[in-house]
XYZ file of C-alpha atoms in Angstrom:
434
model
C 61.940 93.908 106.814
C 62.375 91.566 103.838
C 64.455 94.160 101.988
C 66.781 94.517 105.014
C 67.249 90.765 105.204
C 67.856 90.644 101.454
C 70.610 93.227 101.686
C 72.199 91.567 104.731
C 72.450 88.389 102.621
C 73.946 90.371 99.752
C 76.518 91.848 102.107
C 77.425 88.353 103.418
C 77.730 87.062 99.869
C 79.917 89.995 98.946
C 82.242 89.400 101.967
C 82.468 85.651 101.038
C 83.251 86.585 97.441
C 85.909 89.037 98.536
C 87.577 86.514 100.879
C 87.541 83.934 98.119
C 89.615 86.071 95.821
C 93.400 85.642 96.053
C 94.288 89.210 95.206
C 93.523 90.575 98.625
C 95.726 88.069 100.338
C 98.499 88.643 97.762
C 98.458 92.396 98.643
C 98.660 91.612 102.321
C 101.582 89.219 101.802
C 103.475 91.782 99.740
C 102.972 94.419 102.484
C 103.965 91.943 105.236
C 107.182 91.121 103.327
C 107.942 94.754 102.855
C 107.601 95.427 106.610
C 109.720 92.363 107.346
C 112.415 93.578 104.989
C 112.155 96.945 106.661
C 112.804 95.362 110.067
C 115.782 93.461 108.719
C 117.281 96.679 107.401
C 116.833 98.367 110.811
C 118.595 95.393 112.476
C 121.422 95.393 109.954
C 122.102 99.113 110.072
C 121.293 99.924 113.727
C 121.253 96.559 115.427
C 117.703 97.127 116.647
C 114.167 96.901 115.314
C 111.712 99.734 115.992
C 108.396 97.871 115.298
C 107.509 94.285 114.682
C 106.356 93.598 111.165
C 103.220 91.662 112.279
C 102.102 94.728 114.250
C 102.676 97.063 111.306
C 101.012 94.691 108.920
C 97.938 94.329 111.190
C 97.696 98.037 111.597
C 97.810 98.512 107.800
C 95.127 95.921 107.208
C 92.863 97.477 109.817
C 93.399 100.877 108.224
C 92.543 99.358 104.790
C 89.331 97.685 106.090
C 88.230 100.980 107.739
C 88.790 102.897 104.495
C 87.052 100.105 102.505
C 83.930 100.324 104.677
C 83.777 104.094 104.453
C 84.314 104.251 100.692
C 81.967 101.315 100.047
C 79.178 103.014 101.886
C 79.853 106.240 99.958
C 80.186 104.512 96.607
C 77.047 102.347 96.973
C 75.063 105.477 96.279
C 77.022 105.985 93.025
C 77.546 102.429 91.766
C 80.223 100.789 89.600
C 79.923 98.201 86.950
C 82.828 95.709 87.062
C 82.902 91.992 86.433
C 85.297 89.458 87.946
C 87.069 89.438 84.609
C 87.649 93.176 85.054
C 89.091 92.600 88.511
C 91.447 89.984 87.169
C 92.454 92.350 84.327
C 93.316 95.144 86.784
C 95.371 92.825 89.049
C 97.225 91.131 86.301
C 98.169 94.513 84.856
C 99.309 95.581 88.297
C 101.523 92.469 88.708
C 103.160 93.136 85.351
C 103.838 96.796 86.298
C 105.281 95.911 89.658
C 108.035 93.922 87.943
C 109.498 97.337 86.975
C 108.742 99.258 90.257
C 107.065 98.173 93.451
C 105.138 101.405 93.630
C 103.426 100.501 90.302
C 101.355 97.960 92.157
C 98.994 100.900 93.002
C 95.729 100.275 91.229
C 95.701 103.773 89.643
C 98.606 102.770 87.386
C 96.912 99.633 86.150
C 93.617 101.538 85.520
C 95.517 104.282 83.730
C 97.307 101.826 81.445
C 94.066 100.008 80.712
C 92.335 103.286 79.992
C 95.105 104.202 77.542
C 94.799 100.877 75.806
C 91.025 101.310 75.610
C 91.481 104.753 74.024
C 93.887 103.366 71.454
C 91.565 100.451 70.615
C 88.938 103.093 69.736
C 90.953 103.850 66.594
C 90.818 100.213 65.502
C 87.123 99.459 65.816
C 87.227 97.120 62.791
C 89.897 94.939 64.480
C 88.040 92.094 66.149
C 90.421 89.257 66.962
C 89.014 85.925 68.144
C 90.005 83.537 70.883
C 91.842 84.475 74.036
C 93.072 87.824 72.693
C 89.591 88.756 71.592
C 88.140 88.100 75.016
C 90.824 90.254 76.677
C 90.191 93.157 74.256
C 86.451 92.777 74.892
C 86.947 93.052 78.628
C 89.179 96.146 78.203
C 86.564 97.826 76.045
C 83.858 97.128 78.573
C 85.744 98.696 81.480
C 84.039 101.845 82.858
C 87.270 103.833 83.054
C 85.726 107.206 84.265
C 84.000 105.432 87.235
C 87.242 103.571 88.101
C 89.253 106.813 88.079
C 86.680 108.487 90.349
C 87.000 105.487 92.672
C 90.786 105.892 92.660
C 90.439 109.608 93.346
C 88.097 109.012 96.334
C 90.474 106.351 97.712
C 93.484 108.676 97.430
C 91.586 111.536 99.155
C 90.682 109.209 102.061
C 94.219 107.752 102.140
C 95.732 111.236 102.296
C 93.708 111.960 105.391
C 94.719 108.692 107.061
C 98.436 109.332 106.237
C 98.176 112.817 107.900
C 96.552 111.305 111.024
C 99.219 108.512 111.323
C 101.966 111.151 111.282
C 104.721 108.776 110.015
C 104.182 105.953 112.433
C 105.549 103.472 109.921
C 108.612 105.569 109.085
C 111.749 103.436 109.238
C 115.139 105.016 110.009
C 117.954 104.045 107.660
C 121.447 105.217 106.567
C 122.165 106.636 103.129
C 125.357 107.626 101.418
C 125.563 111.412 101.057
C 126.756 113.364 98.076
C 130.351 113.527 99.407
C 130.517 109.819 100.224
C 129.762 110.207 103.935
C 126.838 108.506 105.543
C 123.713 110.460 106.515
C 120.562 109.424 108.315
C 117.070 109.372 106.786
C 113.767 107.653 106.729
C 111.919 105.308 104.416
C 108.110 105.883 104.369
C 105.700 103.336 102.966
C 102.047 104.189 102.315
C 100.724 100.999 100.581
C 97.403 99.923 101.920
C 95.149 96.952 100.753
C 91.562 98.165 100.589
C 88.632 95.695 100.306
C 85.659 97.308 98.647
C 82.063 96.334 97.962
C 80.534 97.682 94.796
C 77.113 97.587 93.182
C 76.597 95.621 89.935
C 73.401 94.820 88.026
C 71.921 91.448 88.997
C 70.245 88.934 86.762
C 66.547 88.027 86.860
C 65.432 86.656 90.195
C 68.542 87.734 92.025
C 69.668 90.792 93.926
C 67.553 93.532 95.625
C 65.881 96.792 94.588
C 67.347 100.158 95.277
C 65.317 103.189 96.384
C 67.695 105.396 94.298
C 69.368 105.299 90.884
C 73.175 105.000 91.113
C 75.035 107.568 89.000
C 77.332 105.074 87.285
C 74.583 102.488 86.659
C 71.829 103.621 84.397
C 69.982 100.284 84.177
C 66.874 99.790 86.231
C 66.279 96.584 88.146
C 67.941 94.732 90.931
C 71.552 94.920 92.074
C 74.164 92.764 93.693
C 77.252 93.639 95.836
C 80.568 92.608 94.350
C 83.919 92.363 96.238
C 86.732 94.465 94.797
C 90.187 94.411 96.493
C 92.447 97.256 95.498
C 95.876 98.368 96.575
C 96.807 102.093 96.715
C 99.636 104.277 98.028
C 103.370 104.646 97.293
C 106.723 104.794 99.031
C 109.308 107.523 99.402
C 112.335 108.543 101.512
C 113.564 111.661 103.198
C 117.003 112.895 104.451
C 116.091 116.570 104.677
C 112.850 116.616 106.643
C 111.388 115.310 109.917
C 109.067 112.409 109.339
C 106.064 114.466 110.443
C 106.944 117.233 108.034
C 107.398 114.882 105.139
C 104.148 113.103 105.832
C 102.250 116.435 106.156
C 103.663 117.655 102.821
C 102.955 114.323 101.061
C 99.347 114.197 102.301
C 98.701 117.767 101.041
C 100.011 116.818 97.596
C 98.002 113.630 97.573
C 94.869 115.610 98.511
C 95.536 117.904 95.568
C 96.136 114.935 93.265
C 92.954 113.217 94.356
C 90.876 116.350 93.940
C 92.126 117.013 90.423
C 91.602 113.346 89.501
C 88.085 113.397 90.933
C 87.130 116.509 88.888
C 88.583 115.048 85.670
C 86.958 111.667 86.364
C 83.511 113.196 86.900
C 83.996 115.373 83.802
C 84.848 112.407 81.640
C 81.592 110.680 82.681
C 79.623 113.320 80.879
C 82.151 114.323 78.152
C 83.992 111.217 76.903
C 86.897 113.191 75.221
C 88.056 114.136 78.739
C 88.697 110.499 79.589
C 92.130 110.363 77.934
C 93.129 113.554 79.777
C 91.973 111.984 83.081
C 93.898 108.835 82.319
C 97.149 110.722 81.606
C 96.749 112.961 84.612
C 96.117 109.821 86.776
C 99.427 108.263 85.737
C 101.662 111.262 85.311
C 100.235 113.044 88.351
C 101.033 110.080 90.574
C 104.531 109.897 89.094
C 104.934 113.613 89.718
C 104.480 113.012 93.502
C 107.599 110.874 93.433
C 109.543 113.060 90.997
C 108.966 116.247 93.083
C 109.872 114.434 96.338
C 113.122 113.085 94.795
C 113.999 116.530 93.331
C 113.539 118.197 96.756
C 115.692 115.598 98.458
C 118.480 116.068 96.002
C 118.525 119.900 96.257
C 118.269 120.272 100.105
C 120.833 119.656 102.791
C 120.400 116.520 104.925
C 119.538 117.198 108.580
C 120.416 113.834 110.111
C 124.140 114.479 110.480
C 126.065 115.164 113.668
C 126.727 118.854 114.344
C 130.203 120.117 115.444
C 129.045 119.747 119.071
C 126.641 117.023 120.208
C 124.941 113.942 118.690
C 122.010 114.121 116.392
C 118.983 111.893 117.173
C 117.722 110.048 114.135
C 114.901 107.999 115.836
C 113.633 106.922 119.205
C 112.732 103.403 120.255
C 109.143 103.082 121.403
C 108.786 102.610 125.130
C 112.454 103.375 125.825
C 113.835 105.936 128.314
C 114.391 108.369 125.487
C 110.671 107.968 124.501
C 109.648 108.605 128.076
C 111.924 111.637 128.283
C 110.375 113.037 125.101
C 113.372 112.829 122.763
C 112.382 113.762 119.205
C 114.076 113.051 115.872
C 116.220 115.977 114.788
C 117.173 116.991 118.317
C 120.754 116.993 119.589
C 122.153 115.357 122.700
C 124.456 118.184 123.804
C 125.612 117.279 127.325
C 125.369 114.102 129.486
C 126.003 114.468 133.258
C 127.547 117.895 132.600
C 129.970 116.627 129.943
C 129.773 117.571 126.307
C 129.538 114.633 123.933
C 130.962 114.372 120.420
C 130.747 110.603 119.703
C 128.963 107.466 120.759
C 132.009 106.628 122.871
C 131.634 109.929 124.737
C 127.897 109.167 125.257
C 128.682 105.718 126.759
C 131.486 107.065 128.917
C 129.336 109.949 130.297
C 126.398 107.622 131.028
C 128.681 105.321 133.017
C 129.791 108.269 135.227
C 126.685 107.652 137.256
C 125.212 104.202 136.792
C 121.936 105.013 138.622
C 121.018 108.450 137.321
C 121.691 110.788 134.365
C 121.229 114.469 133.618
C 120.899 115.558 130.018
C 120.931 118.743 128.041
C 119.069 118.416 124.783
C 118.838 121.026 122.049
C 115.764 121.036 119.901
C 115.568 121.745 116.156
C 115.466 125.508 116.957
C 118.612 125.368 118.974
C 116.837 125.856 122.368
C 118.029 123.835 125.356
C 115.927 121.634 127.541
C 117.259 119.903 130.633
C 116.118 116.388 131.526
C 116.945 113.850 134.147
C 116.066 110.265 134.819
C 116.969 107.247 136.890
C 118.772 104.455 135.066
C 117.870 100.773 135.426
C 119.702 97.588 134.585
C 118.846 96.096 131.183
C 117.803 99.325 129.490
C 119.162 100.378 126.111
C 122.781 101.461 126.269
C 121.928 104.765 124.539
C 118.675 105.243 126.438
C 116.795 104.164 123.286
C 118.055 107.015 121.141
C 119.159 105.931 117.661
C 121.801 108.418 116.467
C 122.677 109.748 113.046
C 125.452 107.593 111.522
C 129.135 108.148 111.982
C 130.245 109.945 108.842
C 133.034 107.405 107.965
C 131.902 103.997 109.121
C 128.876 101.725 109.015
C 126.569 100.408 106.310
C 124.207 102.272 104.060
C 121.420 101.308 101.717
C 121.107 102.210 98.021
C 118.663 104.998 97.200
C 117.410 103.159 94.166
C 113.863 101.693 94.573
C 113.651 98.126 95.826
C 112.426 95.667 93.230
C 109.800 92.989 93.863
C 112.528 90.395 93.527
C 114.427 91.836 96.493
C 111.264 91.910 98.582
C 110.307 88.271 97.865
C 113.918 87.200 98.111
C 114.588 89.242 101.233
C 117.823 90.530 99.740
C 119.026 93.742 101.321
C 120.809 96.101 98.951
C 123.345 97.669 101.297
C 126.951 98.813 100.922
C 129.500 99.004 103.588
C 131.512 102.225 104.270
C 134.834 101.691 106.038
C 137.581 103.721 107.676
C 140.340 104.961 105.355
C 142.785 102.732 107.316
C 140.972 99.553 106.101
C 141.827 97.757 102.845
C 140.605 99.249 99.660
C 139.157 95.826 98.576
C 136.790 95.929 101.534
C 135.211 99.240 100.571
C 131.620 99.169 99.223
C 131.387 95.447 99.749
C 127.940 94.167 98.832
C 125.970 92.647 101.669
C 123.072 90.299 101.148
């Protein structure tokens, strides 16, 4: 009974330690600002917001806490040796990296860079600077890179499963400029998740509690403490050529493969140190490859969110709207409304006004098969039944496909460009909006 009470106190201390660190809150703030910026883009491009940023942020935090509890329980049987100085080192490295790309805020990049620096320092064992630089080098040399890579691998494996289960719930519809200068629809997908972890560390004399097993990563005997470790994992991408569910499914499979390979290499490097540098390079380059492959596919496939010759392509559906109730799906085509074929948004509005109390619809799915729907109309409902359509090919605003920087996220600056009709002045074309 005394051992149970001791461990309950250790858990409470670890939670307090975790909540006292600023890094977890910084990660949540960054994610909240990202979702807020996402909502601003939706309003600017489509004059509507699909999901409120507080809801998306709360959902992401709950997901992260759930993952943190599961991985912490799993990892407590393995152990990890990491001081508060090591946590600061990882987060400072992450902050420096995110100045170049927001996706570099992922902990695996910081750990990979620190692992590479540790490997390089091994060739200069005689170099022992003093002062502040010496303390930083000492902390880097003391990092257990194999165990940290294994931790990242486990987190990515768990995160891949969560992404698959969510099925693109946080996908945000946007407009891009196509190869021929015409606008096409697409989605931005964000997978960043803050994960609070509790790890075992050796305790000093008279502190901590005994373990009935020997953790793999901690060879010392004695008592142990729990230590709070907040991490941020995931990445962002976009798609113009796939349905959100298809993109998420493909991404989760690739992330599972990446996590499995990293896990094997991380475990191998624990028993054979020369494998550490290979694991470090695969951790960094493999994660980059996920983005490279996705971008290559998007560039070499035809976009699907463009209006066909007949009908209007559905880009997204507002939650809780008539279109949602009727079962509209992204990628489907509104073919006829009240018996009339539609070719533009003006046609859609005109046909819906033909009968202000009721509408009959013919929808064609992604396989070209027709389904017939009908529903009563009520005052105050969305003028397009809640269906967000692919953009008009010649007018509207689009976002740049280049990755958003951390300065844009904190400054809430939207990098969009405005497409105009050929009849408008040339000076108005591609006007920058902020």
